[in-house]
CSV table of C-alpha atoms in Angstrom, one decimal:
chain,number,residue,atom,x,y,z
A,1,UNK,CA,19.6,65.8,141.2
A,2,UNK,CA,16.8,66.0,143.7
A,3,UNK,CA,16.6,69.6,144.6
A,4,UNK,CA,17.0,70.6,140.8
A,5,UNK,CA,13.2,71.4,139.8
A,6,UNK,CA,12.8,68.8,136.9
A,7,UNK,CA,14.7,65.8,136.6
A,8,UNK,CA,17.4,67.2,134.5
A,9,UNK,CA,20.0,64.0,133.6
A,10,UNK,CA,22.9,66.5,133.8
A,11,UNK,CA,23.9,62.5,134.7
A,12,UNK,CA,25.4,62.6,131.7
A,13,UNK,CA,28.1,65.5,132.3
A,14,UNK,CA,28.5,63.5,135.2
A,15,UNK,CA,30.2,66.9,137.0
A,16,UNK,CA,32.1,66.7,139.9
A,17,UNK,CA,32.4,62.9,139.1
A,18,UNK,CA,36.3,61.6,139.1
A,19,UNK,CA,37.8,58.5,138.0
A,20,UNK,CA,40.2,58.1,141.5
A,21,UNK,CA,43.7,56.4,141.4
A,22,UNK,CA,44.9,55.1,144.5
A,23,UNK,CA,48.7,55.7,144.9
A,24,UNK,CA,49.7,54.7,148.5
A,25,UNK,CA,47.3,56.4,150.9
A,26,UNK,CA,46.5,59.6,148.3
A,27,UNK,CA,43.9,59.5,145.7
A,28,UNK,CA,44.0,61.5,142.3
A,29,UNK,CA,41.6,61.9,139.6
A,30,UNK,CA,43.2,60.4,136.8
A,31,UNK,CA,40.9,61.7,134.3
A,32,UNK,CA,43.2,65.6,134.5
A,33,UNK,CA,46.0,63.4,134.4
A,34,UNK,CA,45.4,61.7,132.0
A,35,UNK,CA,44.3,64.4,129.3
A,36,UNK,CA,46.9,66.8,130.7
A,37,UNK,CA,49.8,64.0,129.8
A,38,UNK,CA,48.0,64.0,126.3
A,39,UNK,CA,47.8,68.0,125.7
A,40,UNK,CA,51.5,68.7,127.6
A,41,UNK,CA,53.1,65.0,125.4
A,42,UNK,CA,51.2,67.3,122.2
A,43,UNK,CA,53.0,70.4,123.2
A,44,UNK,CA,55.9,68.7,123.5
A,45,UNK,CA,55.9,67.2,120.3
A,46,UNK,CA,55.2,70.5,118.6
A,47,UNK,CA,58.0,72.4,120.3
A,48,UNK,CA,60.2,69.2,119.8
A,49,UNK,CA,59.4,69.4,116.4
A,50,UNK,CA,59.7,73.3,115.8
A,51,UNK,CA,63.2,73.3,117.2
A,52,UNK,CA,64.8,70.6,115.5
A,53,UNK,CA,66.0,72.2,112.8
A,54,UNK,CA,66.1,75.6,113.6
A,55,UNK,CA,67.2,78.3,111.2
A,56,UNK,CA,68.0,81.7,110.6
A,57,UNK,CA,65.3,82.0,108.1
A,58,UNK,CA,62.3,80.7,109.7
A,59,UNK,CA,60.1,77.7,108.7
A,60,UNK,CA,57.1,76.2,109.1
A,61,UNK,CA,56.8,75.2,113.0
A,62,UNK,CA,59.7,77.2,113.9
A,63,UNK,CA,57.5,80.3,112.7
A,64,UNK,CA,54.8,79.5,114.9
A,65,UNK,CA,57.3,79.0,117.9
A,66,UNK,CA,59.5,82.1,117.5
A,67,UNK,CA,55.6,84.2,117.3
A,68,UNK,CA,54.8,82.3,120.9
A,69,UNK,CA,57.8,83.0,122.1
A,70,UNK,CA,58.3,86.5,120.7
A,71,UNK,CA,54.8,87.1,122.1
A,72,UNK,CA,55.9,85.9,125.8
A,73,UNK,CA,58.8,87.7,126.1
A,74,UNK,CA,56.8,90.3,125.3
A,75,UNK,CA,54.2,89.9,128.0
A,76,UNK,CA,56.8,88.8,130.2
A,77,UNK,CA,58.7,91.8,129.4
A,78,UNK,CA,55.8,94.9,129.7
A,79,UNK,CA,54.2,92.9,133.1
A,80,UNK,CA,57.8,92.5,135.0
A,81,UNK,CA,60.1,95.0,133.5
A,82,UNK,CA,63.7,94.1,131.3
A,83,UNK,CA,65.9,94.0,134.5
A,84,UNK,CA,64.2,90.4,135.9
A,85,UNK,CA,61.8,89.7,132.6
A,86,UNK,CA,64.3,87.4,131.8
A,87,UNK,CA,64.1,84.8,134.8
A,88,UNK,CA,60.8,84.1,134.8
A,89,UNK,CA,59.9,84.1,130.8
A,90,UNK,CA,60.2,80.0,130.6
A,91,UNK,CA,57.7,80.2,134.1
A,92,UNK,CA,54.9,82.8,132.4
A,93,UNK,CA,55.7,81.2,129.0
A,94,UNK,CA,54.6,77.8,130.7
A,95,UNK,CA,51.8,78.5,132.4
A,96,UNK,CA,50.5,80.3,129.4
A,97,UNK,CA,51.1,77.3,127.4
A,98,UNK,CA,49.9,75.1,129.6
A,99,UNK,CA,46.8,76.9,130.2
A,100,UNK,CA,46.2,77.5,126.6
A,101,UNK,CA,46.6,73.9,125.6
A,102,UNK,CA,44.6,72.3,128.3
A,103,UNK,CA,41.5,75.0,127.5
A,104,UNK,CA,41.8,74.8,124.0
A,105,UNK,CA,42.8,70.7,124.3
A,106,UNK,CA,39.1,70.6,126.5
A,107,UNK,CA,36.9,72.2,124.1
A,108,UNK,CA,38.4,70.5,120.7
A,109,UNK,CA,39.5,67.4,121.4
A,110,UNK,CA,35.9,64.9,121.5
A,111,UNK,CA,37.3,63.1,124.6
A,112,UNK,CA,33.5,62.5,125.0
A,113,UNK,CA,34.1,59.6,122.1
A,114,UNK,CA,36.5,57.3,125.2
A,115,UNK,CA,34.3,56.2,127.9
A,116,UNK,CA,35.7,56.1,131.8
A,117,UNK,CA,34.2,54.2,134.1
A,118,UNK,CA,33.9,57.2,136.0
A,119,UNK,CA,34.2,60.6,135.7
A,120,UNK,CA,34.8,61.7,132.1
A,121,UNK,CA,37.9,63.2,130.5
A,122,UNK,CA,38.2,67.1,129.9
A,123,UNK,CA,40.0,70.0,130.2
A,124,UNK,CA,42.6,69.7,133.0
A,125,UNK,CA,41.7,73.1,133.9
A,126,UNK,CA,38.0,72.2,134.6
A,127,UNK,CA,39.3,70.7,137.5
A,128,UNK,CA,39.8,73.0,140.5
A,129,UNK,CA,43.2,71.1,141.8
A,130,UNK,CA,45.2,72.1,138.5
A,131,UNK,CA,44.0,76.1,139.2
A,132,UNK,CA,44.8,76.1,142.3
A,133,UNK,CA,48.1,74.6,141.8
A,134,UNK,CA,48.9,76.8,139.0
A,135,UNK,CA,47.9,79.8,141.8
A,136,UNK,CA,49.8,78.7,144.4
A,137,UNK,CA,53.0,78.1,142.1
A,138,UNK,CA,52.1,81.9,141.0
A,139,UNK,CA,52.2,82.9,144.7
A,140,UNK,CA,55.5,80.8,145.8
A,141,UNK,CA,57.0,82.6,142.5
A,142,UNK,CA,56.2,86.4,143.3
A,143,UNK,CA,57.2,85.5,146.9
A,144,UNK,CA,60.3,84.0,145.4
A,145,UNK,CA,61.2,86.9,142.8
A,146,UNK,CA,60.3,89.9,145.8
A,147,UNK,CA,62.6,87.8,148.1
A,148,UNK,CA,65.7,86.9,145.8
A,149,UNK,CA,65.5,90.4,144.2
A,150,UNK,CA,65.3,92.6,147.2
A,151,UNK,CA,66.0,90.7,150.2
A,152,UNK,CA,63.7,91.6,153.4
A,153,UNK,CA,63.3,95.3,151.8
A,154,UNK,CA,60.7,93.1,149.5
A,155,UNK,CA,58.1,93.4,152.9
A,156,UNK,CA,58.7,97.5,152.3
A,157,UNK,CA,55.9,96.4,149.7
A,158,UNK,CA,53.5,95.8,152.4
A,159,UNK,CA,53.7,99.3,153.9
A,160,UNK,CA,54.1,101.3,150.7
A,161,UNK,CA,52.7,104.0,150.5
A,162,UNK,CA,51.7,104.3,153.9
A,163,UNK,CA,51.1,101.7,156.5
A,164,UNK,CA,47.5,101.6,156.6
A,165,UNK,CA,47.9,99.6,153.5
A,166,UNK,CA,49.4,96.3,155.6
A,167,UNK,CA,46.1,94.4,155.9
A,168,UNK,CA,44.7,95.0,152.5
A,169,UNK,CA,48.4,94.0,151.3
A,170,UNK,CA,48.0,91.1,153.1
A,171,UNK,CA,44.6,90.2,152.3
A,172,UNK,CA,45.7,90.6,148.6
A,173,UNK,CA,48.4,87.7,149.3
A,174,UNK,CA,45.3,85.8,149.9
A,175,UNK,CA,42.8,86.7,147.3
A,176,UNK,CA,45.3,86.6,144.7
A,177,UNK,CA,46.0,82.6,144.6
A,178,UNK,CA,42.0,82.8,145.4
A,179,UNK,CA,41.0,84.8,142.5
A,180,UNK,CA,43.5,82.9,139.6
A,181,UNK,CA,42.4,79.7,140.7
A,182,UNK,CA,38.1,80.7,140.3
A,183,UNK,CA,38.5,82.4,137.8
A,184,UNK,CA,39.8,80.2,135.6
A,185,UNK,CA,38.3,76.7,137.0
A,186,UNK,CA,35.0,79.0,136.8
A,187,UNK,CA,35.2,80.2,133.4
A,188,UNK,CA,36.3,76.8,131.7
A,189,UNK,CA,34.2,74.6,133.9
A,190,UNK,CA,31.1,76.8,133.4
A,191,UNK,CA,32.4,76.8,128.9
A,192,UNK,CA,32.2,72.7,129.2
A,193,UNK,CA,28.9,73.0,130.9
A,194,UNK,CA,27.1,75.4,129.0
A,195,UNK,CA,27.8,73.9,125.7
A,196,UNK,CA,26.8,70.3,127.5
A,197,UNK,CA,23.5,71.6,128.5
A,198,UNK,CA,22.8,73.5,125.1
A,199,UNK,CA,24.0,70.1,123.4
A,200,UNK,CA,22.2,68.0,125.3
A,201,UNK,CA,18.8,71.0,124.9
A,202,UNK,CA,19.6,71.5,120.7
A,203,UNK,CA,21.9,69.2,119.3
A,204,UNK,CA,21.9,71.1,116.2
A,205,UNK,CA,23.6,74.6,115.4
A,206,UNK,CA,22.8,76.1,118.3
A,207,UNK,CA,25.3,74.7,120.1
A,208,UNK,CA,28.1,76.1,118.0
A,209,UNK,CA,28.4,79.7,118.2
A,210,UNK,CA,28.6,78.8,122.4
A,211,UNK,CA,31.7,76.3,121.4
A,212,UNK,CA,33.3,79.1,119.4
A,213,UNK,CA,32.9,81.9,122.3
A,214,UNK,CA,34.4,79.2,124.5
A,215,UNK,CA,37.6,79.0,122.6
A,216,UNK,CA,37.8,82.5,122.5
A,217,UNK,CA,37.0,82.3,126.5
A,218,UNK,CA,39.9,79.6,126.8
A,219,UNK,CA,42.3,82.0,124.8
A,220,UNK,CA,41.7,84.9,127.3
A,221,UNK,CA,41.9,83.1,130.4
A,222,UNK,CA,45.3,81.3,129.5
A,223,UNK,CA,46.3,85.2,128.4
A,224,UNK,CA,44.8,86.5,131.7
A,225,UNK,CA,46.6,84.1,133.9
A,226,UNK,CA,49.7,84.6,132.7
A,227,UNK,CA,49.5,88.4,132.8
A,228,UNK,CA,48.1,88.3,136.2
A,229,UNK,CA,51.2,85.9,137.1
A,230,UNK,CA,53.6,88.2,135.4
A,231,UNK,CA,51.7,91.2,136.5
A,232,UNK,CA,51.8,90.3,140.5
A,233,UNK,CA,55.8,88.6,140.4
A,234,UNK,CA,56.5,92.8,138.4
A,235,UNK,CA,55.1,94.0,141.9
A,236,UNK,CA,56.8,92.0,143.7
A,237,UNK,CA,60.5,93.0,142.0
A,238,UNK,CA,59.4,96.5,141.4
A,239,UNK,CA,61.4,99.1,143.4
A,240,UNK,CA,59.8,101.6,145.0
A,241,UNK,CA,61.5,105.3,145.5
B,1,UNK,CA,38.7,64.2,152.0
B,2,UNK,CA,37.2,67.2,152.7
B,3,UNK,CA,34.0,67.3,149.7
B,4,UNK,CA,31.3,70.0,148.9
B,5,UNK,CA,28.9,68.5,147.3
B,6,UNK,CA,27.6,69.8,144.2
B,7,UNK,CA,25.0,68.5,141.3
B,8,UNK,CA,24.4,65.8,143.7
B,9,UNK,CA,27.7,63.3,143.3
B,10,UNK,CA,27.6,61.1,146.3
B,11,UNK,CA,31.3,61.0,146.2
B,12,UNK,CA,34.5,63.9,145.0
B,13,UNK,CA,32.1,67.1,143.9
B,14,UNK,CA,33.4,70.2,142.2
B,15,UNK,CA,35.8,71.5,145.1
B,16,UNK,CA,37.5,67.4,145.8
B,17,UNK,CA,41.0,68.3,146.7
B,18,UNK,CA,43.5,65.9,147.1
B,19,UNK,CA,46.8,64.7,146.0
B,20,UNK,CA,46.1,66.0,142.1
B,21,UNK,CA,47.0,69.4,143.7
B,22,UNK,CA,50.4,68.8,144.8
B,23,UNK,CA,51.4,66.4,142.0
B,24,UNK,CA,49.9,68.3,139.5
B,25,UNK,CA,51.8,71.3,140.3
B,26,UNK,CA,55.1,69.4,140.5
B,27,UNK,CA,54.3,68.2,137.1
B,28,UNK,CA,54.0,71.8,136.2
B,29,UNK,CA,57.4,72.6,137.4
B,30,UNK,CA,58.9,69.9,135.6
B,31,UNK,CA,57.6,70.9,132.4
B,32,UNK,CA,58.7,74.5,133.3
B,33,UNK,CA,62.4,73.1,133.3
B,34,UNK,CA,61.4,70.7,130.2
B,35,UNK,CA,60.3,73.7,128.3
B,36,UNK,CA,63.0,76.1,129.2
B,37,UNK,CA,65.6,73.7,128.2
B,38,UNK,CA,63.4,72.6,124.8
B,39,UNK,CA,61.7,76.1,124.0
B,40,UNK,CA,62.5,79.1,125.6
B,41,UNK,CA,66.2,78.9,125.8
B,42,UNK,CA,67.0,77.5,121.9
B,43,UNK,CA,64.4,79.8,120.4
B,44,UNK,CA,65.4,83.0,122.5
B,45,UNK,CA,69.1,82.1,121.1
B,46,UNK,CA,67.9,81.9,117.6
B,47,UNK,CA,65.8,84.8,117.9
B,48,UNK,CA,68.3,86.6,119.9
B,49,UNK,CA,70.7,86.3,117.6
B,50,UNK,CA,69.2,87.4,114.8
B,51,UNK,CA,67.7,90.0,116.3
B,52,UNK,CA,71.4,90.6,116.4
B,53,UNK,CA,72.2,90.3,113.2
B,54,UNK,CA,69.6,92.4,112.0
B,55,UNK,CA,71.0,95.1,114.6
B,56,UNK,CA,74.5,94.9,113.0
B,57,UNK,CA,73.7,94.6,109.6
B,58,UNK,CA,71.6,97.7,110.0
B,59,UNK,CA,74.6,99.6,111.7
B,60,UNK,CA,76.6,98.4,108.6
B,61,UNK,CA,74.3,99.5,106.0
B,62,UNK,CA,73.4,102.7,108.1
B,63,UNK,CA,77.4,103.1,107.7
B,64,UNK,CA,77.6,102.1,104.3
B,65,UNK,CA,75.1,104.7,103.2
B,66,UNK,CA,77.2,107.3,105.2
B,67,UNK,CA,80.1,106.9,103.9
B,68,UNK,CA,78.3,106.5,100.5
B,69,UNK,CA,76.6,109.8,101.2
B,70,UNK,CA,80.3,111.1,102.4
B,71,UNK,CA,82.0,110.1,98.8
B,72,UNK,CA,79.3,111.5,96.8
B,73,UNK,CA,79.5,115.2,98.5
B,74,UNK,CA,83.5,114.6,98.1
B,75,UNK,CA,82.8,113.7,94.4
B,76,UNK,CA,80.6,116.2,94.0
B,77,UNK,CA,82.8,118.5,95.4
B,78,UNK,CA,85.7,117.5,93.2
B,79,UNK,CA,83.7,117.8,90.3
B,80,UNK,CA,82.4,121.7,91.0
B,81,UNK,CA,86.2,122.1,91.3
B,82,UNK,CA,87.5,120.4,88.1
B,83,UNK,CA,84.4,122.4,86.2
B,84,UNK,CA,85.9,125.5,88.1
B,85,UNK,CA,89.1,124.7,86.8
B,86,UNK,CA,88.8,123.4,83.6
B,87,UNK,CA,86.3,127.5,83.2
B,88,UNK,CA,89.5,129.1,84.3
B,89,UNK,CA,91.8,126.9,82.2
B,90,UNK,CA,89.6,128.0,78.8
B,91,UNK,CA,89.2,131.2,80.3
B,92,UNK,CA,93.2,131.4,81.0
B,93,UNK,CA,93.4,129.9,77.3
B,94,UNK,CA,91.3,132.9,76.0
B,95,UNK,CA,92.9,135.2,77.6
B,96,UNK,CA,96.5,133.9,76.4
B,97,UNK,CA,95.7,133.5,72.7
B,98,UNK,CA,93.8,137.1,72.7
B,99,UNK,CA,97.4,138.2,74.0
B,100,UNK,CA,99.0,136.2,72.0
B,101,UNK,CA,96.7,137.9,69.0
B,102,UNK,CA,97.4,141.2,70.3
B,103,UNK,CA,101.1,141.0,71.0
B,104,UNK,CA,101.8,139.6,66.9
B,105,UNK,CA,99.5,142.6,65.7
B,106,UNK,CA,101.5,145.2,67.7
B,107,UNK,CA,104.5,142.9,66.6
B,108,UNK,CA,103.3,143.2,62.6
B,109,UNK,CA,102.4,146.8,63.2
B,110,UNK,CA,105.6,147.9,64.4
B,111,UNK,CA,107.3,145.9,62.1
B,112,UNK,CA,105.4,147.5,59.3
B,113,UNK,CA,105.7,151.0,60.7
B,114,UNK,CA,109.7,150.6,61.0
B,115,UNK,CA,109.4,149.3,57.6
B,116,UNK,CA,107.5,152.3,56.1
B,117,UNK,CA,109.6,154.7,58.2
B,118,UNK,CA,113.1,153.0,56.7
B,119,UNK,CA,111.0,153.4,53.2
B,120,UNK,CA,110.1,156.6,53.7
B,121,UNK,CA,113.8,157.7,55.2
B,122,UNK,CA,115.2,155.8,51.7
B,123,UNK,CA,112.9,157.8,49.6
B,124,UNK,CA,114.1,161.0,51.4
B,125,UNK,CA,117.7,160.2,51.2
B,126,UNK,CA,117.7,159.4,47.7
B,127,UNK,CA,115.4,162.4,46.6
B,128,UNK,CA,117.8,164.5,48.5
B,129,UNK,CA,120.6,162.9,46.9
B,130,UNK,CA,119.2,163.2,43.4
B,131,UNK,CA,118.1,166.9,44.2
B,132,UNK,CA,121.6,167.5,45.2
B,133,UNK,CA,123.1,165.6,42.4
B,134,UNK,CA,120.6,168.0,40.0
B,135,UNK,CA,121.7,170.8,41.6
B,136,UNK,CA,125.3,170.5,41.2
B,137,UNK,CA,124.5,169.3,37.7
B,138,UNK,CA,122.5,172.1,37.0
B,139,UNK,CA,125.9,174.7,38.7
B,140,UNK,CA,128.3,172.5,36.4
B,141,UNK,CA,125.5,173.4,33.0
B,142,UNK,CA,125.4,176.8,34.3
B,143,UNK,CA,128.8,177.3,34.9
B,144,UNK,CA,129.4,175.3,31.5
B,145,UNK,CA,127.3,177.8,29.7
B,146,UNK,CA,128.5,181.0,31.1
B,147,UNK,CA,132.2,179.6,30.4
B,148,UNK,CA,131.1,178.6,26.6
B,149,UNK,CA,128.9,182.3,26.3
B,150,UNK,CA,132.3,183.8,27.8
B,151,UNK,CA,134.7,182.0,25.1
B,152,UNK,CA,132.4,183.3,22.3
B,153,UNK,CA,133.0,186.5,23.1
């Protein structure tokens, strides 16, 4: 904390501080493990729950998971288009979902209550190695759905409309795993540490209106990933005349 | 373990990467497959299919009120030409007892007029009979009288 200007015991949010499992000769941080078994085992549960008993007249759970899933197929649908929306639904669906919990699971679960002896427990998305994996899956995916839908013609993509797009085309291949990954590690990271620091400032109140705009944060980001996701693996299967 | 350090942590930092990349993005896959086979795929049957049956029963109803719609212009139609008939019918029935009305006056007036005519050819007959039988009564007195003045004589 040296070359802050005051002592400031950020100590305390202890960021960029990991509990480490050892599994053979790789470490992990155990902490995003841990909490994303929690949130995915709750999702689980819910859907689990929501589907056992499913009707033609809707109740209870099964409202709620017919709206999610209405509202995927939707986004799914408008981003990639009906001929292929289909295929990757359960993909976009998921990372939605997954996104959503783990944001949402961060900011209202009080993981602060169980003490690690390092690192603390938190969103799963605070931690840059579940964004960038989410990013890279995205990139394998469009990849993936340009390749099985059009063959080789998928690398016409690359000189459409004219050639002098190539580089920027292939920068973009680049920037677009780049982009997902900060934006959302940055968004929910900088959510956890700005209501830290105005907790640890004002305890009281003023804390809370932050908390809320960081739910609403964590709601738009899972949205914006998956549309982003949906919206790149649509390029990718779009044919061009 | 490539580390930038940030806020000062001697060891990991913001931007650790290791093995939670790869694993966690396997674990991501799995629960792709775990949610497709426990979500997306029951519900999107459900919904499917009663987004199905929604569809059909609409196409039903949307038939039913057609051929509702169809019977009720028949109907209607029907009734415009019973109403049409049953006006010609009282009309026809009009028509046939005024005939009827006529035809027996005509009947009774002939009848009558023959009658009087017959009367009238009676009273005739007779008066000329009785005219002739005075006649020849009054010739037979005449001749009686001039006979009896004669014998006088």
């Amino acid at each position: 904390m040296g070359f802050l200007p005051f002592v400031f015991p950020l100590a305390e949010l202890e960021v960029g501080q990991h509990l480490y499992w050892q599994i053979g000769n790789f470490r992990i941080h155990g902490q995003v493990f841990m909490t994303s078994w929690l949130l995915i085992g709750a999702l689980l549960a819910l859907v689990v729950i929501g589907t056992k008993k499913m009707e033609r007249d809707p109740k209870g759970v099964q409202n709620l998971l017919e709206f999610l899933w209405d509202y995927i197929r939707d986004l799914a649908r408008t981003q990639i288009g009906e001929k292929v929306y289909r295929d990757w639904m359960p993909f976009i669906g998921t990372l939605f979902l997954f996104i959503f919990v783990s944001n949402w699971g961060g900011a209202l679960v009080p993981w602060k209550l169980i003490e690690l002896p390092s690192g603390e427990l938190g969103a799963p998305t605070a931690d840059i190695n579940t964004t960038v994996a989410l990013a890279l899956l995205v990139s394998l995916s469009y990849f993936y759905a340009g390749l099985s839908n059009k063959g080789l013609r998928y690398f016409e993509y690359y000189v459409h409309p004219t050639p002098i797009m190539l580089p920027f085309k292939i920068v973009e291949d680049f920037t677009k795993p780049l982009s997902l990954s900060f934006r959302l590690f940055g968004n929910i990271l900088a959510d956890e540490l700005v209501v830290a620091v105005l907790v640890f400032l004002v305890p009281l109140v003023l804390p809370v209106p932050v908390m809320f705009l960081g739910l609403f944060t964590s709601a738009i980001q899972a949205l914006i990933f998956a549309t982003l996701a949906a919206y790149y693996i649509g390029e990718a299967v779009e044919e061009h005349h | 373990m490539p580390t930038l350090f940030l806020f000062g942590a001697s060891e990991g930092g913001l931007f650790d990467f290791d093995a939670t990349l790869p694993l966690m993005a396997v674990q991501v896959v799995l629960l792709t497959f775990i949610l497709n086979a426990l979500f997306f795929k029951p519900v999107g049957r459900v919904v499917e299919e009663r987004e199905d049956y929604v569809n059909t029963s609409r196409a039903e109803a949307k038939k039913k009120i057609a051929e509702v719609e169809r019977l009720e212009t028949e109907l209607k139609d029907q009734l415009k030409e019973a109403r049409l008939q049953a006006q010609k019918v009282i009309l026809e029935a009009e028509q046939d007892s005024e005939n009827l009305y006529k035809e027996a006056l005509a009947l009774a007036n002939s009848e009558a007029n023959a009658s009087r005519e017959k009367a009238r050819r009676e009273i005739d007959s007779q008066r000329n009979e009785a005219l002739n039988q005075l006649k020849s009564e009054a010739d037979n007195l005449g001749d009686l009288i001039v006979e009896r003045l004669l014998a006088k004589k």
